[in-house]
């Protein structure tokens, strides 16, 4: 039985590592997107152009979409960590 728990632990560790790497990429992307959105907001304010305001809104939408994706991924990481903890507890109780 502990074989299966150990196998699930290894698989969970791999999923957790992949999700953590993905979160790091999204964190970098959001910084760049926010900078671009801030620049476009400044341009839209200065020019008062409808075209620039459209680009500002579009950029802000991208920031919001990536931020939602980051939040979902953070929840997934928390779920994976909780699952790992539960598996470790089960493994310890079987060996203890």
Short mmCIF file of C-alpha atoms in Angstrom, two decimals:
data_model
loop_
_atom_site.label_atom_id
_atom_site.label_comp_id
_atom_site.label_asym_id
_atom_site.label_seq_id
_atom_site.Cartn_x
_atom_site.Cartn_y
_atom_site.Cartn_z
CA UNK A 1 0.00 0.00 0.00
CA UNK A 2 2.81 2.43 0.79
CA UNK A 3 4.12 1.82 -2.74
CA UNK A 4 1.04 3.52 -4.16
CA UNK A 5 1.30 6.41 -1.75
CA UNK A 6 4.95 6.92 -2.66
CA UNK A 7 4.06 6.78 -6.34
CA UNK A 8 1.34 9.41 -5.85
CA UNK A 9 3.79 11.54 -3.89
CA UNK A 10 6.33 11.46 -6.72
CA UNK A 11 3.69 12.34 -9.30
CA UNK A 12 2.36 15.12 -7.08
CA UNK A 13 5.85 16.50 -6.60
CA UNK A 14 6.30 16.69 -10.36
CA UNK A 15 2.93 18.44 -10.82
CA UNK A 16 3.76 20.86 -8.02
CA UNK A 17 7.15 21.69 -9.54
CA UNK A 18 5.58 22.28 -12.96
CA UNK A 19 2.88 24.52 -11.51
CA UNK A 20 5.48 26.50 -9.57
CA UNK A 21 7.53 27.04 -12.74
CA UNK A 22 4.40 28.12 -14.60
CA UNK A 23 3.59 30.60 -11.84
CA UNK A 24 7.08 32.09 -12.09
CA UNK A 25 6.55 32.64 -15.83
CA UNK A 26 3.17 34.28 -15.24
CA UNK A 27 4.66 36.51 -12.54
CA UNK A 28 7.21 37.80 -15.06
CA UNK A 29 4.58 38.22 -17.76
CA UNK A 30 2.28 40.22 -15.51
CA UNK A 31 5.06 42.66 -14.66
CA UNK A 32 5.68 43.34 -18.33
CA UNK A 33 1.96 43.57 -19.12
CA UNK A 34 1.38 46.00 -16.25
CA UNK A 35 4.22 48.22 -17.45
CA UNK A 36 2.74 48.27 -20.94
CA UNK A 37 -0.74 48.96 -19.58
CA UNK A 38 0.58 51.84 -17.46
CA UNK A 39 2.33 53.35 -20.47
CA UNK A 40 -0.81 53.06 -22.57
CA UNK A 41 -2.90 54.62 -19.81
CA UNK A 42 -0.54 57.59 -19.66
CA UNK A 43 -0.66 57.95 -23.44
CA UNK A 44 -4.47 57.79 -23.45
CA UNK A 45 -4.67 60.49 -20.78
CA UNK A 46 -2.20 62.77 -22.55
CA UNK A 47 -3.65 62.43 -26.05
CA UNK A 48 -7.31 62.03 -25.15
CA UNK A 49 -7.57 59.89 -28.27
CA UNK A 50 -10.28 57.25 -28.54
CA UNK A 51 -7.80 54.99 -30.30
CA UNK A 52 -5.32 55.25 -27.44
CA UNK A 53 -8.11 54.66 -24.93
CA UNK A 54 -9.08 51.50 -26.83
CA UNK A 55 -5.50 50.23 -26.58
CA UNK A 56 -5.44 51.11 -22.86
CA UNK A 57 -8.61 49.11 -22.22
CA UNK A 58 -7.31 46.20 -24.27
CA UNK A 59 -4.03 46.13 -22.31
CA UNK A 60 -5.90 46.36 -19.00
CA UNK A 61 -8.03 43.39 -20.09
CA UNK A 62 -4.91 41.34 -20.76
CA UNK A 63 -3.55 42.21 -17.31
CA UNK A 64 -6.81 41.12 -15.69
CA UNK A 65 -6.89 37.85 -17.65
CA UNK A 66 -3.33 36.92 -16.70
CA UNK A 67 -4.00 37.90 -13.09
CA UNK A 68 -7.04 35.59 -12.99
CA UNK A 69 -4.90 32.81 -14.44
CA UNK A 70 -2.29 33.44 -11.72
CA UNK A 71 -4.96 33.25 -9.01
CA UNK A 72 -6.26 29.93 -10.36
CA UNK A 73 -2.72 28.58 -10.50
CA UNK A 74 -2.02 29.70 -6.93
CA UNK A 75 -5.14 27.83 -5.82
CA UNK A 76 -3.99 24.76 -7.74
CA UNK A 77 -0.59 24.93 -6.04
CA UNK A 78 -2.26 25.19 -2.64
CA UNK A 79 -4.44 22.17 -3.48
CA UNK A 80 -1.40 20.17 -4.61
CA UNK A 81 0.47 21.06 -1.42
CA UNK A 82 -2.49 20.00 0.69
CA UNK A 83 -2.70 16.72 -1.24
CA UNK A 84 1.02 16.12 -0.67
CA UNK A 85 0.60 16.78 3.05
CA UNK A 86 -2.27 14.30 3.26
CA UNK A 87 -0.27 11.65 1.42
CA UNK A 88 2.72 12.20 3.70
CA UNK A 89 0.46 11.84 6.74
CA UNK A 90 -0.94 8.56 5.35
CA UNK A 91 2.54 7.28 4.61
CA UNK A 92 3.76 8.18 8.09
CA UNK A 93 0.78 6.50 9.74
CA UNK A 94 1.44 3.28 7.79
CA UNK A 95 5.11 3.26 8.73
CA UNK A 96 4.67 4.58 12.27
#
